[in-house]
Short mmCIF file of C-alpha atoms and ligand atoms in Angstrom, two decimals:
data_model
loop_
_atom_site.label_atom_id
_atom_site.label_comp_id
_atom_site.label_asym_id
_atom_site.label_seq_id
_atom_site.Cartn_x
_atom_site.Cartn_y
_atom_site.Cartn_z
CA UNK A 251 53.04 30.16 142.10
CA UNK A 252 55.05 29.66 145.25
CA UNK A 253 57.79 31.91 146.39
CA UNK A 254 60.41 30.66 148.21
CA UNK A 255 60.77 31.98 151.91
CA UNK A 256 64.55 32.12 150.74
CA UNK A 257 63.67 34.66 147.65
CA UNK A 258 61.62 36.98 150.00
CA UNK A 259 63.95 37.26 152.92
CA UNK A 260 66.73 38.04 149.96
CA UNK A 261 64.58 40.52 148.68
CA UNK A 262 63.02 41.45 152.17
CA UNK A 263 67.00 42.21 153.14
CA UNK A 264 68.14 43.67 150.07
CA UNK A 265 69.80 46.58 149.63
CA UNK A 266 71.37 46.92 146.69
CA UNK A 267 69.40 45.54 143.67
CA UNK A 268 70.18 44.87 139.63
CA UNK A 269 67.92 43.66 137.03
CA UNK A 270 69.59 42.04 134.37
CA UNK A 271 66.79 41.50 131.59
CA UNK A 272 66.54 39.94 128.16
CA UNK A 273 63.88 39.77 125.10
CA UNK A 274 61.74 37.81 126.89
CA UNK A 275 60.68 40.35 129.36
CA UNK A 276 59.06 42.00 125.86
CA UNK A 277 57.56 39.71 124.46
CA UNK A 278 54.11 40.09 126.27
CA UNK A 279 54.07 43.40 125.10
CA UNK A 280 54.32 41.69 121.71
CA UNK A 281 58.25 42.68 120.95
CA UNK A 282 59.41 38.66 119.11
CA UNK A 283 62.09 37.54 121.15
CA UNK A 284 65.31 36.37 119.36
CA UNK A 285 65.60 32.39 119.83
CA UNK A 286 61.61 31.43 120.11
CA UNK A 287 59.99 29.54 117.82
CA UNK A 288 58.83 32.33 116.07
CA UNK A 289 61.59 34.22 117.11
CA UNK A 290 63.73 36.92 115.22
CA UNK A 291 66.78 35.12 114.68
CA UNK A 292 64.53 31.94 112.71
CA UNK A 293 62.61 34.71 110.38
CA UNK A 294 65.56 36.81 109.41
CA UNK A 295 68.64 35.27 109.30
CA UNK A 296 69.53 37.78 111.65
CA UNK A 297 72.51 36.30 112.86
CA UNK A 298 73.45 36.84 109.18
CA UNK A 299 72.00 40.73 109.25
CA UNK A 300 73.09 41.85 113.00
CA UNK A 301 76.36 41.81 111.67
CA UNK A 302 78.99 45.04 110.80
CA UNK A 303 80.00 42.70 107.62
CA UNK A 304 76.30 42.39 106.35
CA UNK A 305 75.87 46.27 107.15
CA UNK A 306 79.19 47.05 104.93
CA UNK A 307 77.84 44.04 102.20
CA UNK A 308 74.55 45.60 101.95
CA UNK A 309 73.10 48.45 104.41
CA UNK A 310 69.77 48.66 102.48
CA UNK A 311 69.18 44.93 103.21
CA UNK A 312 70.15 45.52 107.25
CA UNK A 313 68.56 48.84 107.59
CA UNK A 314 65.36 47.13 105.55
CA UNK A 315 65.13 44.25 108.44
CA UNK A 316 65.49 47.06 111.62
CA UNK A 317 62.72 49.53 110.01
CA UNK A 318 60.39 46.23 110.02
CA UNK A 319 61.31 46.28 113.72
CA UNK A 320 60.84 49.70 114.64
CA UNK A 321 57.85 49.74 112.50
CA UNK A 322 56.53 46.85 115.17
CA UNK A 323 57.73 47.62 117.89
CA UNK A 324 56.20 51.55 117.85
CA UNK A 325 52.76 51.24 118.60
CA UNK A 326 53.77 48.49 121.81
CA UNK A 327 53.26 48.86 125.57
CA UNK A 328 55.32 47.85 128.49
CA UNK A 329 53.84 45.21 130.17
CA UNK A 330 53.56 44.37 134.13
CA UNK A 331 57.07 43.41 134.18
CA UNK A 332 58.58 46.33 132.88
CA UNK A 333 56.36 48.43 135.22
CA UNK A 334 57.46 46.31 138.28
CA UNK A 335 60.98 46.86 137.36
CA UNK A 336 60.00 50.73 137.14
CA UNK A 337 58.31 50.80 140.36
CA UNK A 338 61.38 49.11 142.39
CA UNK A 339 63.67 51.19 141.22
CA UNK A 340 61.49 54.34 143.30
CA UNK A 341 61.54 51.91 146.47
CA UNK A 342 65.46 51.07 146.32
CA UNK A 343 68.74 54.00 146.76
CA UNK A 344 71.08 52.01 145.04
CA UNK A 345 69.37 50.43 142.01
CA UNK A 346 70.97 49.52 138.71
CA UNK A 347 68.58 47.59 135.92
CA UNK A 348 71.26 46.42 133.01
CA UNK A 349 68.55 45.35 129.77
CA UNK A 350 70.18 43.20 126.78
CA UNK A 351 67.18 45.02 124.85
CA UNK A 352 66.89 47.38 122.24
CA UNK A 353 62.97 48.53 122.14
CA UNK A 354 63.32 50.92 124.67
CA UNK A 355 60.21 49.76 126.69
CA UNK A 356 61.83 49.73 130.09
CA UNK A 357 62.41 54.07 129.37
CA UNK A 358 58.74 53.68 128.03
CA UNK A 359 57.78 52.35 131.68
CA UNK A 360 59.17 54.54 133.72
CA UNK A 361 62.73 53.20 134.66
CA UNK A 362 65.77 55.78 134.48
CA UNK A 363 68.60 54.04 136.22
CA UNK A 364 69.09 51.88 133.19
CA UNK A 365 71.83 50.45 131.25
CA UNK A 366 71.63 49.56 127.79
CA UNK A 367 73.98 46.88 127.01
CA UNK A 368 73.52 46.41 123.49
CA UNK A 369 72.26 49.66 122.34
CA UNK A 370 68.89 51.15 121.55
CA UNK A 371 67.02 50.74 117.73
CA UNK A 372 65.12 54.54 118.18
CA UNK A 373 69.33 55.55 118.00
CA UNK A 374 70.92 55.74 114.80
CA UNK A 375 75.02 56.47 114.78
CA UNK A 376 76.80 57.99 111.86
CA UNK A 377 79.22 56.08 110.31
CA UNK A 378 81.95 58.83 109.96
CA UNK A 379 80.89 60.92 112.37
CA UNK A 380 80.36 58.50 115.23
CA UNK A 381 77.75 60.53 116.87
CA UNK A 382 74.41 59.15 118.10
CA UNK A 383 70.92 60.91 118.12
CA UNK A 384 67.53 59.90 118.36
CA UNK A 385 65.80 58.68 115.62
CA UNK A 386 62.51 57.68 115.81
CA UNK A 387 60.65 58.03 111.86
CA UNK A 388 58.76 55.09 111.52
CA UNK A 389 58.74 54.10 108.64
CA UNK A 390 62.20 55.91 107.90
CA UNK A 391 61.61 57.97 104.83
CA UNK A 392 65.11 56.91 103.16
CA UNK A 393 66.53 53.75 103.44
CA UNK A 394 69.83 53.96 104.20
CA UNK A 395 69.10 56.97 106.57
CA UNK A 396 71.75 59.35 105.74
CA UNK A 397 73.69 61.79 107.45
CA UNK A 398 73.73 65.60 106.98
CA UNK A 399 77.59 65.14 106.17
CA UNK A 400 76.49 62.50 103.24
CA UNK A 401 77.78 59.51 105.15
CA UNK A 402 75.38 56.58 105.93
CA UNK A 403 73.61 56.46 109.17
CA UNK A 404 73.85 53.17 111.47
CA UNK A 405 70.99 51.59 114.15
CA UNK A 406 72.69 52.35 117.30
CA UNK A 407 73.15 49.05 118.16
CA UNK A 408 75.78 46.75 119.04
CA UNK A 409 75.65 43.43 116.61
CA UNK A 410 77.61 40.06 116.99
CA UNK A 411 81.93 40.81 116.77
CA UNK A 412 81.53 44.28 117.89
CA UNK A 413 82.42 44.86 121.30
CA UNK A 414 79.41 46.85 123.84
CA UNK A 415 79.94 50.52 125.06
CA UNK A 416 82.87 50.70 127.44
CA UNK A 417 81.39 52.45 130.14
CA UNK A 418 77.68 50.28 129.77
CA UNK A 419 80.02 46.79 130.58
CA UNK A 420 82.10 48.53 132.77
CA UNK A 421 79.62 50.20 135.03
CA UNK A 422 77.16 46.40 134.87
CA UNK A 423 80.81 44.76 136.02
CA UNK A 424 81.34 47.43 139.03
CA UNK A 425 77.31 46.85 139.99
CA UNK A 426 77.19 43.03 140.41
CA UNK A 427 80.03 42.96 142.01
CA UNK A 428 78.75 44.70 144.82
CA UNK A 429 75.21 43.91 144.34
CA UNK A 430 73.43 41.79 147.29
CA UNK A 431 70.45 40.63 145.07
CA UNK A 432 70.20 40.17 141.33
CA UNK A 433 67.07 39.39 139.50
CA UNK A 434 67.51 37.77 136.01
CA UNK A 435 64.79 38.14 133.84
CA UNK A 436 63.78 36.85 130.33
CA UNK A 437 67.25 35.74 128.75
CA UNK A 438 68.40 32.70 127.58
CA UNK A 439 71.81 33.49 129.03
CA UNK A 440 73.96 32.56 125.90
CA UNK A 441 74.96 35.95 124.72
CA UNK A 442 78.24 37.24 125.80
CA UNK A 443 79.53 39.51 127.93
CA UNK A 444 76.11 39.90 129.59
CA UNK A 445 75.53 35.99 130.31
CA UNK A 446 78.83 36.23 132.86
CA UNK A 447 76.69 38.69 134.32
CA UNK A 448 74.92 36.69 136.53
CA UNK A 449 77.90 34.69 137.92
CA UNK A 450 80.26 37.54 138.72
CA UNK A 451 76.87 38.89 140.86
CA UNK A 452 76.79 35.14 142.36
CA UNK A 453 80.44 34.26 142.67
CA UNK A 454 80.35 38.29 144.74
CA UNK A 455 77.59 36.49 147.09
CA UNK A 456 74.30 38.18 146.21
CA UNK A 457 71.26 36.14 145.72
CA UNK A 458 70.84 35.67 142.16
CA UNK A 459 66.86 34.78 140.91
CA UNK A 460 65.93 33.79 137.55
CA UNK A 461 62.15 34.76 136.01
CA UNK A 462 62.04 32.77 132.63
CA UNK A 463 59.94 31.29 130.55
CA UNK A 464 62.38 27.74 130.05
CA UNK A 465 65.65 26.57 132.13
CA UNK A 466 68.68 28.30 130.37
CA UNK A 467 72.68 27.49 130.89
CA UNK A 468 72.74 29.86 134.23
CA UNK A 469 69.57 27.84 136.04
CA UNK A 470 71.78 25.34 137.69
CA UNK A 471 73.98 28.12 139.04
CA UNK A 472 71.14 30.73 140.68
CA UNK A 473 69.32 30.57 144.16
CA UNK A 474 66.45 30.16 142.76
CA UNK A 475 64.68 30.19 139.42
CA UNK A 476 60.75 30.71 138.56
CA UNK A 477 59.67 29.32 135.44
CA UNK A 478 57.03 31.08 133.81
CA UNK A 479 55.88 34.10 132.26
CA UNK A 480 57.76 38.02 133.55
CA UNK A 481 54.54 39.70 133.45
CA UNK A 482 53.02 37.29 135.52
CA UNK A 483 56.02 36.45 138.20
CA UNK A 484 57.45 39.54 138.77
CA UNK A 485 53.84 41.40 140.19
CA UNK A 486 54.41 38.42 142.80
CA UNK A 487 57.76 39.76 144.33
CA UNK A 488 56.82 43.48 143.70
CA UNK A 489 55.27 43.29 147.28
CA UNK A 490 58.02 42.20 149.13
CA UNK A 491 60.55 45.46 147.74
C1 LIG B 683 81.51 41.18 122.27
C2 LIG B 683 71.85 43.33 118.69
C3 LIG B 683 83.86 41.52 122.27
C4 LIG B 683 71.27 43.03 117.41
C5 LIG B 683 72.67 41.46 119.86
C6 LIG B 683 82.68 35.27 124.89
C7 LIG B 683 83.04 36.56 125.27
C8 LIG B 683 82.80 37.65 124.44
C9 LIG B 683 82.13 37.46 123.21
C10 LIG B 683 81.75 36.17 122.85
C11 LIG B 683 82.02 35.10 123.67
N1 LIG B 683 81.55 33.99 123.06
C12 LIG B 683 80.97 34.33 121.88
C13 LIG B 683 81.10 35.66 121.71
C14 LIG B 683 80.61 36.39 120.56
C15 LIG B 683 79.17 36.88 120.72
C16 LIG B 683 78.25 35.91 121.40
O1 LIG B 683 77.97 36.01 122.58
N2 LIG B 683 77.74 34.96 120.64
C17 LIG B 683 76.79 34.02 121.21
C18 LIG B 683 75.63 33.82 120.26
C19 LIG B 683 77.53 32.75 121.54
N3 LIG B 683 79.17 38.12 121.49
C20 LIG B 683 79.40 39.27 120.83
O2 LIG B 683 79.69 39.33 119.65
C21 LIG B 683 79.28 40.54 121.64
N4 LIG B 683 80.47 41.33 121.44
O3 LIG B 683 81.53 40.42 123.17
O4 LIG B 683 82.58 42.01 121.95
C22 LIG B 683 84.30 40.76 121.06
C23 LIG B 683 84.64 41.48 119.92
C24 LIG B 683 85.07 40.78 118.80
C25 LIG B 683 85.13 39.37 118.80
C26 LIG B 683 84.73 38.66 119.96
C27 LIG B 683 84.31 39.37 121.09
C28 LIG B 683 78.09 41.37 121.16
C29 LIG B 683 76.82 40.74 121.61
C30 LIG B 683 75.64 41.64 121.22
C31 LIG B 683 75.07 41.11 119.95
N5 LIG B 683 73.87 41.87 119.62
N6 LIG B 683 71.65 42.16 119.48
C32 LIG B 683 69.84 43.42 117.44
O5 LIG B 683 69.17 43.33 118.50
O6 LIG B 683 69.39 43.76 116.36
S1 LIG B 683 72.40 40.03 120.68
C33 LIG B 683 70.75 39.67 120.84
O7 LIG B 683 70.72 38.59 121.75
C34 LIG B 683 69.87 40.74 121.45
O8 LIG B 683 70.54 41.92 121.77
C35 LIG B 683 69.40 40.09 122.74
O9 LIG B 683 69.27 41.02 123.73
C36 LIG B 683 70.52 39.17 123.00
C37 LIG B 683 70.27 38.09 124.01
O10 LIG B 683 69.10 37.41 123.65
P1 LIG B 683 67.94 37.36 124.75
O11 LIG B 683 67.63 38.76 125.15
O12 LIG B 683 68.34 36.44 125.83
O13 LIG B 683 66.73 36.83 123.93
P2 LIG B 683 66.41 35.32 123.54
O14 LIG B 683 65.31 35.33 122.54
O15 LIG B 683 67.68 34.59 123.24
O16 LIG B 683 65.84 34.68 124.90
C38 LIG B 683 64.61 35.15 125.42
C39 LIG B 683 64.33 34.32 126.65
O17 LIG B 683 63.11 34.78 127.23
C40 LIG B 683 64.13 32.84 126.34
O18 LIG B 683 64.86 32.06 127.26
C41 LIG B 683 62.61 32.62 126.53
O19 LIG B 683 62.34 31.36 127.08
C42 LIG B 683 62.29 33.70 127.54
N7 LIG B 683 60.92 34.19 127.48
C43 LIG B 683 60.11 34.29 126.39
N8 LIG B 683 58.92 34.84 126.77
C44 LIG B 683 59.01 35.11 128.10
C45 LIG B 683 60.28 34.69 128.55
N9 LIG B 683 60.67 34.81 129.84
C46 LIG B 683 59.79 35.37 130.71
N10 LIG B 683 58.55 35.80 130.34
C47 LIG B 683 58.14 35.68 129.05
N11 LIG B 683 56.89 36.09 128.72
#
């Protein structure tokens, strides 16, 4: 695949980088991405389940659908692309990746400055309480996971009406604002807050690049886009970091 001389003097010249990435940078470690064919949201109704009103209607049910998850997603590797992103973020002071993922992969491959938008599924959060720990049985051995206070646990995760963590948006708006080169990676760029992401980091003037697998809503707008597969594109701009 051809690289643009514009993407490697941008990345050649860059100083201070963000990774904005989706499901998509998973899904060659195996993790199904949401809108694919044979994607999450077509299987599970999910749209239905990643919702606080199907969690009230019938926790078992929700709680059922993320233990399938966690269940897969265990045993899975990062791939190349997560370790690229791992290994730029040793060769770059002010680095920020910003993940739309849950699976915890990017952790798994090494990267630390990293901002999880929309939570993490090896979190639960109790649901009188409010405070999060780690949670990683897999299979869970109750279903609903309960709290030692008696209250039902909840996947640490932000679903559809429920706004992200404060400081997680807040810190990804202060980044791309003053970013000078953002690389978008494996999203289909419809999911709010995090698909104004990209534009704030354009309209701010950094030079925005897109890695996916099809064109999505924000292709138009960015420098330049590379269709094709993470694991497979991002090993080819490692070298110029
Ligand atoms: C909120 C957790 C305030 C569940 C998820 C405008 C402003 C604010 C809100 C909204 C708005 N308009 C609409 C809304 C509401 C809503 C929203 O955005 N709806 C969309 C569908 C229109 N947003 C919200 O509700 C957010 N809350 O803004 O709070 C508020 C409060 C009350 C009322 C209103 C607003 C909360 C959003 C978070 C929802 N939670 N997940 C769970 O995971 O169990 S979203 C879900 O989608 C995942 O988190 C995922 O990360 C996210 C985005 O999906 P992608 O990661 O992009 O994955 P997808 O499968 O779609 O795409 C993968 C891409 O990869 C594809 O393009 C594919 O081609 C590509 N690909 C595949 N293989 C590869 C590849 N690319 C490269 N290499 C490969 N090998």
């Amino acid at each position: 695949m051809h690289i643009s001389d514009e993407t490697i003097k941008a990345i050649q010249n860059s100083e201070k980088v963000v990774f904005l990435t989706g499901a998509g940078i998973s899904a060659e470690s195996g993790v199904p991405t949401f809108r694919g064919e044979e994607g999450l949201w077509r299987n599970f109704r999910a749209e239905e389940l990643a919702t606080p009103i199907a969690f009230q209607r019938n926790p078992k049910l929700v709680w059922e659908w993320y233990d399938w998850r966690r269940n897969l997603i265990k045993p899975l590797y990062p791939n190349a692309g997560h370790k690229v992103i791992a290994s730029v973020e040793q060769k770059k002071s002010s680095f920020k990746l910003i993940t739309q993922n849950v699976d915890g992969l990017h952790q798994k491959a090494g990267s630390v400055k990293c901002v999880e938008l929309h939570g993490n599924i090896w979190k639960t959060r109790c649901t009188e309480e409010g405070n999060v720990a780690d949670n990683l049985g897999s299979p869970l051995k109750n279903i609903p996971p309960m709290c030692e206070c008696g209250a039902i646990l909840r996947p640490n995760i932000v679903w559809f009406g429920e706004s992200l963590p404060v400081e997680a948006i807040q810190s990804s708006y202060e980044t791309v604002e003053i970013c000078d080169l953002m690389i978008v990676v494996g999203t289909s760029a419809v999911v709010q807050p995090a698909a104004s992401l990209p534009r704030i980091a354009k309209n701010a003037g950094a030079f925005v690049i897109e890695v996916n697998a099809e064109e999505t809503p924000i292709s138009d707008m960015v420098d330049d886009s590379y269709l094709g597969k993470a694991g497979e594109i991002l090993p080819l701009l490692e070298k110029y970091f």
